[in-house]
Amino acid sequence: MVSKTEEDQVNRLESQVENGGGGEWEYLCLVRKLKLRRSYNVLKYGLSILNDPKKRSAIGPEEWTLYEQVAAAAMDCQRLDLAKDYVKVLLEKFPESKRVGRLEAMLLEAMGLWEEAEKAYSSLLEDNELDPVIHKRRVAMAKAQGNISGAIEWLNKYLEIFMVDHDAWRELAEIYVSLQMYKQAAFCYEELILSQPTIPLYHLAYADVLYTLGGLENLHMAYKYYASTIDLTGGKHTRALFGICLCTSAIDQLTRGRNKDDKENLQLAPLSALALGKDYKQRAPNKVSMLASTLRSLKLSS
Amino acid sequence: MGGESRYEIHQDAYIKLVLHAVKHRTSSVNGVLLGRSSADGDSVEIVDSVPLFHSQIGLLPPLEIALIMIEEYYAEKGLSIAGYFHANERYDDFELATVAKNTGDHITRYFPQAALLLLDNKKLEALPKGKDRRPVMQLYIKDASRSWKLVGSEGGNQLSIKEPSGNIVLLDYLASEKWKDIVDFDDHLDDISKDWLNSELFQ
């Protein structure tokens, strides 16, 4: 997972390259470091370096890392011809390498040869049982074949061993959401919040799932977590502000006619509406009236 | 409601949806269709579309906010939410996702002839090679038994692009990587200065 600053950095480099200002190598290194999936551009920029002998010699021994990175990107973009070439180059240079062996197995995956890929991964695992990349490829393969329950099984097995892999927990949560298994998704976010309590993204995602699950108790919890998201982000988080408004409105509807005491803790809605109003006025002025009518229909005014 | 309705989608609305899917090719995406039915109820005109999300599709909060805002904006233009668009994560997945059906059900309550469109990746891939004028989407409508049925090109119910040049313009935009410029509601929620109306897109 990357921070906003890191993402901005990558996007800036990307525009720089697109506008002819160079920086391809920096971009490729950054994407590699942050483990982002930008295969389209990685392939484009990578090719421009690899196909130019001067540029290739300028990066020296990093050439091989680049071959690996571009091969993977090529597979993602279904340019199997290029991927095969680069894997061949790496095999010639590093004939006994397990790392290249993994890339070869990925190529089998990209070609849709699932059984062969599975065999390749199994044999690689024999020598290195705890290679997280191979375990994750298994999940990816299941997903790619549409075997979502298989993907869930493998991912759960993976998390039993690598329980600190936050990205894996997020992946699992997202898979559950895609299957409307919101209770299970909630569990994943609870694990994430437990281990990294100050990351607002997890609070927000948890709140979204709770709201989706519905029911008075979940709505109150969602409200709490939207509030903590706002707390952790200095009060400007658009999604969380909207979340407060939605929760307040929904709780209102469910508790119509009930004791006012139930609602005593929901004080944030008017403030959130105000904050949204201010932000829209400043950054999206042509949508201020849309915001106003949206908040009105939620029975809150800004 | 069923019967022999024809569905016609305006070029810009059509292109926005496909560009959105291409921009986020590694995830599912969805969008909402805006339109109106004809006076005689024989046809539905899909005049515009708004790309919605490319992550965590199915979570209610962003969807609810989006639908309220979109409805407010387009009501003034005399258009209703007339359907839903979905593109699956995987290339060969032609299953109509549950979230698509659920959202479609919700929309049908207010617009009985609502259309559910599913991106057809195979048709999209084949587009540059042929001269197909038909949209690269599958059309689903609710039949008498209240379930979503795929509509074939034979029979009265069919989907067409209003402007015959639709796919040619689309191919042009794909070649020029126009999909980089499209903004969806997810983008807007992450940065409200981003315009989900995409009013500058086709300038």
Short mmCIF file of C-alpha atoms in Angstrom, two decimals:
data_model
loop_
_atom_site.label_atom_id
_atom_site.label_comp_id
_atom_site.label_asym_id
_atom_site.label_seq_id
_atom_site.Cartn_x
_atom_site.Cartn_y
_atom_site.Cartn_z
CA MET A 1 0.00 0.00 0.00
CA VAL A 2 1.35 3.39 -0.89
CA SER A 3 0.92 6.77 0.71
CA LYS A 4 -0.56 9.74 -1.13
CA THR A 5 2.87 11.40 -1.37
CA GLU A 6 4.37 8.29 -2.91
CA GLU A 7 1.52 7.99 -5.38
CA ASP A 8 1.83 11.66 -6.31
CA GLN A 9 5.55 11.13 -6.87
CA VAL A 10 4.92 8.27 -9.29
CA ASN A 11 2.24 10.21 -11.13
CA ARG A 12 4.51 13.22 -11.45
CA LEU A 13 7.27 11.09 -12.93
CA GLU A 14 4.75 9.55 -15.27
CA SER A 15 3.64 12.95 -16.63
CA GLN A 16 7.26 13.97 -16.90
CA VAL A 17 8.06 10.99 -19.08
CA GLU A 18 4.87 11.37 -21.11
CA ASN A 19 5.78 14.96 -21.83
CA GLY A 20 9.23 14.02 -23.08
CA GLY A 21 11.12 15.09 -19.99
CA GLY A 22 12.84 11.74 -19.42
CA GLY A 23 12.95 9.91 -16.10
CA GLU A 24 12.01 6.46 -17.37
CA TRP A 25 14.58 4.69 -15.20
CA GLU A 26 13.53 6.61 -12.06
CA TYR A 27 9.91 5.72 -12.75
CA LEU A 28 10.73 2.04 -13.23
CA CYS A 29 12.76 1.94 -10.00
CA LEU A 30 10.02 3.67 -8.04
CA VAL A 31 7.28 1.40 -9.36
CA ARG A 32 9.43 -1.60 -8.49
CA LYS A 33 10.11 -0.30 -4.99
CA LEU A 34 6.46 0.50 -4.28
CA LYS A 35 5.29 -2.73 -5.93
CA LEU A 36 2.75 -0.93 -8.07
CA ARG A 37 0.98 -2.52 -10.98
CA ARG A 38 1.52 -0.15 -13.89
CA SER A 39 2.35 -2.72 -16.50
CA TYR A 40 1.30 -0.66 -19.49
CA ASN A 41 3.83 2.05 -18.73
CA VAL A 42 6.49 -0.27 -17.33
CA LEU A 43 6.42 -2.12 -20.61
CA LYS A 44 6.53 1.06 -22.68
CA TYR A 45 9.33 2.73 -20.76
CA GLY A 46 11.22 -0.50 -20.13
CA LEU A 47 11.28 -1.28 -23.83
CA SER A 48 12.64 2.15 -24.62
CA ILE A 49 15.63 1.40 -22.40
CA LEU A 50 16.16 -2.24 -23.29
CA ASN A 51 15.96 -1.64 -27.01
CA ASP A 52 18.57 1.07 -26.88
CA PRO A 53 22.09 -0.35 -26.37
CA LYS A 54 23.43 2.93 -24.99
CA LYS A 55 20.65 3.26 -22.42
CA ARG A 56 21.03 -0.40 -21.52
CA SER A 57 24.74 -0.14 -20.80
CA ALA A 58 24.10 3.04 -18.81
CA ILE A 59 22.21 1.06 -16.17
CA GLY A 60 24.95 -1.58 -15.94
CA PRO A 61 24.20 -4.69 -13.87
CA GLU A 62 20.65 -3.44 -13.12
CA GLU A 63 19.90 -4.52 -16.67
CA TRP A 64 18.90 -7.97 -15.40
CA THR A 65 16.47 -6.58 -12.83
CA LEU A 66 14.96 -4.55 -15.62
CA TYR A 67 14.57 -7.62 -17.82
CA GLU A 68 12.73 -9.29 -14.96
CA GLN A 69 10.48 -6.30 -14.37
CA VAL A 70 9.68 -5.80 -18.05
CA ALA A 71 9.09 -9.53 -18.58
CA ALA A 72 6.45 -9.51 -15.84
CA ALA A 73 4.89 -6.36 -17.29
CA ALA A 74 4.87 -7.92 -20.74
CA MET A 75 3.01 -10.93 -19.35
CA ASP A 76 0.47 -8.64 -17.75
CA CYS A 77 -0.08 -6.91 -21.08
CA GLN A 78 -0.29 -10.22 -22.91
CA ARG A 79 2.85 -9.51 -24.92
CA LEU A 80 3.98 -13.10 -24.52
CA ASP A 81 6.42 -12.81 -27.41
CA LEU A 82 8.44 -10.23 -25.52
CA ALA A 83 8.06 -12.04 -22.22
CA LYS A 84 9.46 -15.24 -23.74
CA ASP A 85 12.43 -13.40 -25.19
CA TYR A 86 13.32 -11.78 -21.90
CA VAL A 87 12.90 -14.94 -19.87
CA LYS A 88 15.24 -16.63 -22.34
CA VAL A 89 17.82 -13.88 -21.89
CA LEU A 90 17.63 -14.27 -18.11
CA LEU A 91 17.87 -18.07 -18.31
CA GLU A 92 21.03 -17.79 -20.34
CA LYS A 93 22.57 -15.43 -17.84
CA PHE A 94 21.36 -17.19 -14.70
CA PRO A 95 20.81 -20.84 -15.65
CA GLU A 96 20.30 -22.28 -12.16
CA SER A 97 18.34 -19.42 -10.72
CA LYS A 98 15.19 -20.10 -8.69
CA ARG A 99 14.15 -16.52 -9.28
CA VAL A 100 14.17 -17.04 -13.04
CA GLY A 101 12.41 -20.35 -12.46
CA ARG A 102 9.60 -18.40 -10.83
CA LEU A 103 9.43 -16.10 -13.82
CA GLU A 104 9.23 -19.11 -16.11
CA ALA A 105 6.31 -20.44 -14.09
CA MET A 106 4.64 -17.03 -14.36
CA LEU A 107 5.04 -17.24 -18.10
CA LEU A 108 3.21 -20.56 -18.08
CA GLU A 109 0.48 -18.82 -16.12
CA ALA A 110 0.30 -15.99 -18.63
CA MET A 111 -0.09 -18.55 -21.40
CA GLY A 112 -2.99 -20.09 -19.53
CA LEU A 113 -1.13 -23.37 -18.98
CA TRP A 114 -2.42 -23.72 -15.45
CA GLU A 115 -1.43 -27.33 -14.78
CA GLU A 116 2.13 -26.82 -15.97
CA ALA A 117 2.40 -23.63 -13.93
CA GLU A 118 1.09 -25.41 -10.84
CA LYS A 119 3.67 -28.18 -11.32
CA ALA A 120 6.45 -25.64 -11.72
CA TYR A 121 5.43 -23.79 -8.58
CA SER A 122 5.12 -27.01 -6.57
CA SER A 123 8.60 -28.10 -7.49
CA LEU A 124 10.00 -24.66 -6.67
CA LEU A 125 8.25 -24.86 -3.31
CA GLU A 126 10.00 -28.15 -2.55
CA ASP A 127 13.28 -26.29 -2.26
CA ASN A 128 11.84 -23.24 -0.62
CA GLU A 129 8.63 -23.90 1.26
CA LEU A 130 8.31 -20.39 2.55
CA ASP A 131 8.54 -18.36 -0.63
CA PRO A 132 5.71 -15.86 -0.25
CA VAL A 133 5.73 -14.94 -3.92
CA ILE A 134 4.94 -18.48 -5.01
CA HIS A 135 2.16 -18.81 -2.45
CA LYS A 136 0.66 -15.60 -3.75
CA ARG A 137 0.92 -16.76 -7.36
CA ARG A 138 -1.21 -19.74 -6.36
CA VAL A 139 -3.91 -17.35 -5.16
CA ALA A 140 -3.58 -15.31 -8.34
CA MET A 141 -3.89 -18.42 -10.49
CA ALA A 142 -7.05 -19.51 -8.73
CA LYS A 143 -8.49 -16.04 -9.17
CA ALA A 144 -7.53 -15.91 -12.84
CA GLN A 145 -9.32 -19.16 -13.51
CA GLY A 146 -12.43 -17.84 -11.85
CA ASN A 147 -12.00 -20.19 -8.92
CA ILE A 148 -12.73 -17.57 -6.30
CA SER A 149 -13.41 -20.01 -3.48
CA GLY A 150 -10.08 -21.63 -4.25
CA ALA A 151 -8.41 -18.25 -4.14
CA ILE A 152 -9.99 -17.61 -0.73
CA GLU A 153 -8.77 -20.98 0.54
CA TRP A 154 -5.20 -20.42 -0.65
CA LEU A 155 -5.17 -16.87 0.65
CA ASN A 156 -6.36 -17.98 4.08
CA LYS A 157 -3.65 -20.65 4.12
CA TYR A 158 -1.11 -18.01 3.16
CA LEU A 159 -2.26 -15.71 5.95
CA GLU A 160 -1.89 -18.50 8.53
CA ILE A 161 1.83 -18.42 7.75
CA PHE A 162 2.32 -14.80 6.80
CA MET A 163 -0.19 -13.14 9.08
CA VAL A 164 1.60 -9.81 9.02
CA ASP A 165 1.08 -9.34 5.29
CA HIS A 166 -1.32 -6.43 5.35
CA ASP A 167 -1.75 -6.32 1.60
CA ALA A 168 -2.86 -9.93 1.69
CA TRP A 169 -5.49 -9.14 4.32
CA ARG A 170 -6.72 -6.32 2.13
CA GLU A 171 -6.82 -8.57 -0.91
CA LEU A 172 -8.87 -11.07 1.06
CA ALA A 173 -11.22 -8.35 2.26
CA GLU A 174 -11.71 -7.13 -1.28
CA ILE A 175 -12.43 -10.62 -2.54
CA TYR A 176 -15.04 -11.04 0.20
CA VAL A 177 -16.63 -7.70 -0.71
CA SER A 178 -16.83 -8.77 -4.34
CA LEU A 179 -18.81 -11.80 -3.20
CA GLN A 180 -21.01 -9.76 -0.84
CA MET A 181 -19.49 -11.69 2.10
CA TYR A 182 -19.44 -8.54 4.19
CA LYS A 183 -19.12 -10.19 7.61
CA GLN A 184 -15.96 -11.93 6.51
CA ALA A 185 -14.64 -8.72 4.96
CA ALA A 186 -15.32 -6.96 8.26
CA PHE A 187 -13.22 -9.57 10.05
CA CYS A 188 -10.27 -8.82 7.76
CA TYR A 189 -10.50 -5.12 8.42
CA GLU A 190 -10.71 -5.79 12.15
CA GLU A 191 -7.42 -7.69 11.90
CA LEU A 192 -5.87 -4.82 9.99
CA ILE A 193 -7.08 -2.20 12.46
CA LEU A 194 -5.75 -4.30 15.35
CA SER A 195 -2.28 -4.52 13.86
CA GLN A 196 -2.13 -1.02 12.37
CA PRO A 197 -4.59 1.14 14.30
CA THR A 198 -3.47 4.46 12.90
CA ILE A 199 -4.05 3.80 9.22
CA PRO A 200 -7.23 5.68 8.26
CA LEU A 201 -7.81 3.58 5.15
CA TYR A 202 -8.67 0.54 7.27
CA HIS A 203 -11.07 2.50 9.49
CA LEU A 204 -12.82 3.84 6.42
CA ALA A 205 -13.07 0.49 4.67
CA TYR A 206 -14.36 -1.12 7.88
CA ALA A 207 -16.98 1.62 8.23
CA ASP A 208 -18.07 1.17 4.61
CA VAL A 209 -18.51 -2.56 5.14
CA LEU A 210 -20.42 -2.07 8.39
CA TYR A 211 -22.77 0.42 6.74
CA THR A 212 -23.32 -2.03 3.90
CA LEU A 213 -24.14 -4.80 6.40
CA GLY A 214 -26.74 -2.49 7.88
CA GLY A 215 -28.76 -2.73 11.05
CA LEU A 216 -28.71 -0.27 13.92
CA GLU A 217 -25.71 -1.70 15.73
CA ASN A 218 -23.56 -1.79 12.60
CA LEU A 219 -24.62 1.72 11.65
CA HIS A 220 -23.53 3.01 15.06
CA MET A 221 -20.20 1.22 14.69
CA ALA A 222 -19.77 2.56 11.16
CA TYR A 223 -20.42 6.04 12.50
CA LYS A 224 -17.66 5.53 15.08
CA TYR A 225 -15.19 4.44 12.46
CA TYR A 226 -16.02 7.24 10.06
CA ALA A 227 -15.40 9.52 13.02
CA SER A 228 -12.03 7.92 13.73
CA THR A 229 -11.13 8.23 10.06
CA ILE A 230 -11.87 11.94 10.22
CA ASP A 231 -9.81 12.12 13.39
CA LEU A 232 -6.84 10.39 11.78
CA THR A 233 -6.97 12.55 8.66
CA GLY A 234 -7.35 16.00 10.17
CA GLY A 235 -11.00 16.43 9.29
CA LYS A 236 -10.85 16.60 5.53
CA HIS A 237 -11.64 13.08 4.43
CA THR A 238 -14.49 13.40 1.90
CA ARG A 239 -15.60 9.77 2.05
CA ALA A 240 -15.67 9.75 5.84
CA LEU A 241 -17.57 13.03 6.00
CA PHE A 242 -20.19 11.63 3.63
CA GLY A 243 -20.18 8.46 5.72
CA ILE A 244 -21.14 10.39 8.83
CA CYS A 245 -24.01 12.01 6.95
CA LEU A 246 -25.22 8.68 5.58
CA CYS A 247 -25.04 6.96 8.96
CA THR A 248 -26.85 9.77 10.73
CA SER A 249 -29.60 9.74 8.13
CA ALA A 250 -29.95 5.95 8.22
CA ILE A 251 -29.95 5.78 12.01
CA ASP A 252 -32.52 8.56 12.06
CA GLN A 253 -34.80 6.60 9.79
CA LEU A 254 -34.44 3.41 11.80
CA THR A 255 -35.07 5.10 15.14
CA ARG A 256 -37.94 7.30 14.07
CA GLY A 257 -40.27 7.91 16.97
CA ARG A 258 -37.88 6.40 19.47
CA ASN A 259 -36.31 7.95 22.49
CA LYS A 260 -34.15 10.95 21.73
CA ASP A 261 -31.45 9.50 24.01
CA ASP A 262 -30.50 7.02 21.35
CA LYS A 263 -29.47 9.81 19.10
CA GLU A 264 -27.56 11.89 21.59
CA ASN A 265 -24.20 10.71 20.39
CA LEU A 266 -24.66 11.67 16.77
CA GLN A 267 -23.43 15.22 16.79
CA LEU A 268 -21.07 15.11 13.87
CA ALA A 269 -23.49 15.30 10.99
CA PRO A 270 -24.00 19.06 10.83
CA LEU A 271 -20.26 19.62 11.23
CA SER A 272 -19.51 17.13 8.47
CA ALA A 273 -22.05 18.77 6.21
CA LEU A 274 -20.43 22.10 6.89
CA ALA A 275 -16.95 20.76 6.20
CA LEU A 276 -18.11 19.23 2.93
CA GLY A 277 -19.79 22.48 1.95
CA LYS A 278 -16.62 24.44 2.56
CA ASP A 279 -14.48 21.99 0.65
CA TYR A 280 -16.81 21.86 -2.35
CA LYS A 281 -17.04 25.64 -2.45
CA GLN A 282 -13.28 25.79 -2.65
CA ARG A 283 -12.42 22.87 -4.90
CA ALA A 284 -15.57 21.93 -6.79
CA PRO A 285 -17.63 25.12 -6.96
CA ASN A 286 -19.75 23.93 -9.86
CA LYS A 287 -21.00 21.07 -7.72
CA VAL A 288 -21.94 23.03 -4.61
CA SER A 289 -25.65 23.04 -5.42
CA MET A 290 -25.50 19.30 -6.13
CA LEU A 291 -23.93 18.75 -2.74
CA ALA A 292 -26.54 20.93 -1.09
CA SER A 293 -29.43 18.99 -2.57
CA THR A 294 -27.74 15.69 -1.74
CA LEU A 295 -27.39 16.70 1.89
CA ARG A 296 -30.96 17.99 1.84
CA SER A 297 -32.26 14.65 0.68
CA LEU A 298 -30.36 13.07 3.57
CA LYS A 299 -32.20 15.61 5.76
CA LEU A 300 -29.06 17.49 6.64
CA SER A 301 -28.17 20.97 5.49
CA SER A 302 -24.77 22.51 4.98
CA MET B 1 -41.48 -3.81 -19.29
CA GLY B 2 -40.02 -6.44 -21.59
CA GLY B 3 -41.90 -6.52 -24.84
CA GLU B 4 -40.21 -5.19 -27.91
CA SER B 5 -38.34 -2.15 -26.67
CA ARG B 6 -35.36 -0.83 -28.53
CA TYR B 7 -32.44 0.68 -26.67
CA GLU B 8 -30.34 3.35 -28.27
CA ILE B 9 -27.22 4.70 -26.62
CA HIS B 10 -25.65 7.99 -27.55
CA GLN B 11 -22.07 7.80 -28.75
CA ASP B 12 -20.56 9.84 -25.93
CA ALA B 13 -22.36 7.85 -23.27
CA TYR B 14 -21.19 4.60 -24.87
CA ILE B 15 -17.58 5.68 -25.29
CA LYS B 16 -17.29 6.92 -21.70
CA LEU B 17 -18.23 3.50 -20.37
CA VAL B 18 -15.74 1.62 -22.52
CA LEU B 19 -12.93 4.08 -21.84
CA HIS B 20 -13.59 3.70 -18.13
CA ALA B 21 -13.29 -0.08 -18.39
CA VAL B 22 -10.08 0.20 -20.40
CA LYS B 23 -8.57 2.64 -17.94
CA HIS B 24 -9.02 0.15 -15.11
CA ARG B 25 -8.43 -3.04 -16.99
CA THR B 26 -7.32 -5.02 -13.95
CA SER B 27 -10.50 -4.49 -11.95
CA SER B 28 -14.25 -4.52 -12.34
CA VAL B 29 -15.84 -1.20 -13.09
CA ASN B 30 -19.40 0.01 -13.13
CA GLY B 31 -21.38 2.99 -14.26
CA VAL B 32 -24.84 4.39 -14.42
CA LEU B 33 -26.93 5.14 -17.50
CA LEU B 34 -29.07 8.24 -17.86
CA GLY B 35 -31.94 8.40 -20.26
CA ARG B 36 -35.62 8.51 -21.00
CA SER B 37 -38.24 6.29 -22.53
CA SER B 38 -40.13 7.33 -25.63
CA ALA B 39 -43.68 8.61 -25.37
CA ASP B 40 -45.10 5.37 -26.74
CA GLY B 41 -42.86 3.30 -24.45
CA ASP B 42 -41.37 1.49 -27.42
CA SER B 43 -37.83 2.59 -27.02
CA VAL B 44 -35.37 3.84 -24.46
CA GLU B 45 -32.80 6.48 -25.26
CA ILE B 46 -29.61 6.34 -23.21
CA VAL B 47 -28.43 9.89 -23.46
CA ASP B 48 -25.53 9.97 -21.04
CA SER B 49 -23.55 7.84 -18.64
CA VAL B 50 -21.51 8.37 -15.50
CA PRO B 51 -18.60 6.03 -14.72
CA LEU B 52 -18.89 5.16 -11.06
CA PHE B 53 -16.29 2.95 -9.39
CA HIS B 54 -13.24 0.81 -10.02
CA SER B 55 -12.70 -0.52 -6.51
CA GLN B 56 -14.74 -2.27 -3.82
CA ILE B 57 -17.81 -2.32 -5.98
CA GLY B 58 -20.79 -3.30 -3.90
CA LEU B 59 -20.11 -1.16 -0.88
CA LEU B 60 -23.16 0.99 -0.29
CA PRO B 61 -21.94 4.35 1.01
CA PRO B 62 -20.17 5.58 -2.14
CA LEU B 63 -22.95 4.14 -4.32
CA GLU B 64 -25.71 5.85 -2.37
CA ILE B 65 -23.99 9.24 -2.50
CA ALA B 66 -23.29 8.83 -6.20
CA LEU B 67 -26.86 7.89 -7.07
CA ILE B 68 -28.36 10.77 -5.09
CA MET B 69 -26.03 13.32 -6.65
CA ILE B 70 -26.42 11.98 -10.15
CA GLU B 71 -30.18 11.82 -9.91
CA GLU B 72 -30.32 15.42 -8.62
CA TYR B 73 -28.17 16.69 -11.46
CA TYR B 74 -29.89 14.90 -14.31
CA ALA B 75 -33.45 15.40 -13.09
CA GLU B 76 -33.06 19.03 -14.07
CA LYS B 77 -32.21 17.89 -17.58
CA GLY B 78 -35.26 15.68 -17.77
CA LEU B 79 -33.24 12.47 -17.60
CA SER B 80 -33.65 9.57 -15.21
CA ILE B 81 -31.31 6.83 -14.12
CA ALA B 82 -32.21 4.34 -16.82
CA GLY B 83 -29.73 1.56 -16.35
CA TYR B 84 -26.42 0.23 -15.14
CA PHE B 85 -23.16 -0.77 -16.79
CA HIS B 86 -20.73 -3.37 -15.50
CA ALA B 87 -17.40 -4.70 -16.71
CA ASN B 88 -16.05 -7.82 -15.03
CA GLU B 89 -12.51 -8.15 -13.76
CA ARG B 90 -11.61 -11.10 -15.92
CA TYR B 91 -11.51 -11.17 -19.69
CA ASP B 92 -13.61 -14.26 -20.19
CA ASP B 93 -16.10 -13.73 -17.39
CA PHE B 94 -19.57 -13.31 -18.88
CA GLU B 95 -21.46 -13.78 -15.69
CA LEU B 96 -23.74 -10.98 -14.61
CA ALA B 97 -22.40 -10.05 -11.18
CA THR B 98 -24.79 -10.07 -8.24
CA VAL B 99 -24.06 -6.45 -7.52
CA ALA B 100 -25.11 -5.64 -11.09
CA LYS B 101 -28.39 -7.49 -10.67
CA ASN B 102 -29.06 -5.88 -7.29
CA THR B 103 -28.36 -2.38 -8.53
CA GLY B 104 -30.41 -3.12 -11.63
CA ASP B 105 -33.30 -4.29 -9.46
CA HIS B 106 -33.15 -1.06 -7.51
CA ILE B 107 -33.13 1.04 -10.67
CA THR B 108 -36.03 -0.90 -12.18
CA ARG B 109 -38.24 0.20 -9.33
CA TYR B 110 -38.07 3.75 -10.61
CA PHE B 111 -37.50 3.06 -14.30
CA PRO B 112 -39.17 -0.19 -15.26
CA GLN B 113 -37.45 -0.53 -18.62
CA ALA B 114 -33.99 -0.25 -17.08
CA ALA B 115 -31.14 -1.77 -19.05
CA LEU B 116 -28.20 -3.71 -17.67
CA LEU B 117 -25.14 -3.55 -19.89
CA LEU B 118 -22.20 -5.92 -19.56
CA LEU B 119 -18.94 -5.24 -21.37
CA ASP B 120 -18.13 -7.90 -23.94
CA ASN B 121 -14.33 -8.13 -23.90
CA LYS B 122 -14.18 -10.47 -26.85
CA LYS B 123 -16.14 -8.05 -29.02
CA LEU B 124 -13.99 -5.20 -27.80
CA GLU B 125 -10.84 -7.06 -28.72
CA ALA B 126 -12.19 -7.90 -32.16
CA LEU B 127 -13.24 -4.35 -32.87
CA PRO B 128 -10.11 -3.11 -34.68
CA LYS B 129 -10.23 -6.08 -37.02
CA GLY B 130 -13.80 -5.76 -38.22
CA LYS B 131 -16.33 -3.14 -39.15
CA ASP B 132 -18.84 -3.97 -36.47
CA ARG B 133 -21.14 -1.08 -35.71
CA ARG B 134 -22.84 -2.79 -32.83
CA PRO B 135 -21.88 -1.84 -29.28
CA VAL B 136 -19.35 -4.07 -27.54
CA MET B 137 -21.79 -4.78 -24.76
CA GLN B 138 -24.39 -7.32 -23.83
CA LEU B 139 -27.85 -6.08 -23.01
CA TYR B 140 -29.90 -7.55 -20.19
CA ILE B 141 -33.45 -6.59 -19.36
CA LYS B 142 -35.91 -7.84 -16.80
CA ASP B 143 -38.37 -10.27 -18.25
CA ALA B 144 -41.86 -11.19 -17.09
CA SER B 145 -40.44 -13.61 -14.54
CA ARG B 146 -38.55 -10.71 -12.94
CA SER B 147 -35.11 -12.08 -13.70
CA TRP B 148 -32.43 -10.53 -15.87
CA LYS B 149 -32.32 -12.05 -19.34
CA LEU B 150 -29.68 -11.61 -21.99
CA VAL B 151 -31.11 -10.04 -25.09
CA GLY B 152 -29.90 -11.37 -28.42
CA SER B 153 -29.61 -9.22 -31.51
CA GLU B 154 -32.50 -11.06 -33.09
CA GLY B 155 -35.91 -9.98 -31.90
CA GLY B 156 -37.17 -6.56 -31.00
CA ASN B 157 -35.06 -5.79 -27.97
CA GLN B 158 -31.73 -4.64 -29.11
CA LEU B 159 -29.07 -2.15 -28.29
CA SER B 160 -27.64 0.16 -30.89
CA ILE B 161 -25.36 3.16 -30.90
CA LYS B 162 -27.20 6.25 -32.05
CA GLU B 163 -24.38 7.56 -34.24
CA PRO B 164 -23.15 5.03 -36.81
CA SER B 165 -19.61 6.27 -36.32
CA GLY B 166 -19.66 5.20 -32.67
CA ASN B 167 -17.12 2.40 -32.86
CA ILE B 168 -14.85 4.28 -35.22
CA VAL B 169 -14.61 7.16 -32.80
CA LEU B 170 -14.08 4.70 -29.97
CA LEU B 171 -11.19 3.03 -31.77
CA ASP B 172 -9.69 6.43 -32.37
CA TYR B 173 -9.83 7.29 -28.70
CA LEU B 174 -8.40 3.93 -27.70
CA ALA B 175 -5.47 4.46 -30.02
CA SER B 176 -4.81 7.91 -28.61
CA GLU B 177 -5.06 6.57 -25.02
CA LYS B 178 -7.95 8.91 -24.29
CA TRP B 179 -8.95 6.61 -21.43
CA LYS B 180 -6.30 8.26 -19.30
CA ASP B 181 -8.47 11.37 -19.09
CA ILE B 182 -11.70 9.78 -17.94
CA VAL B 183 -12.83 10.53 -14.39
CA ASP B 184 -15.15 8.34 -12.33
CA PHE B 185 -16.95 8.86 -9.05
CA ASP B 186 -14.21 7.04 -7.17
CA ASP B 187 -11.74 9.63 -8.48
CA HIS B 188 -14.09 12.41 -7.43
CA LEU B 189 -14.41 11.08 -3.89
CA ASP B 190 -10.63 10.85 -3.65
CA ASP B 191 -10.26 14.39 -5.00
CA ILE B 192 -13.43 16.44 -5.35
CA SER B 193 -11.82 18.75 -7.88
CA LYS B 194 -12.05 15.86 -10.35
CA ASP B 195 -15.18 16.17 -12.46
CA TRP B 196 -17.27 13.00 -12.71
CA LEU B 197 -19.35 14.71 -15.36
CA ASN B 198 -16.33 14.54 -17.67
CA SER B 199 -17.59 17.74 -19.23
CA GLU B 200 -14.23 18.50 -20.83
CA LEU B 201 -13.55 15.00 -22.10
CA PHE B 202 -14.85 15.34 -25.63
CA GLN B 203 -13.92 18.97 -26.21
#
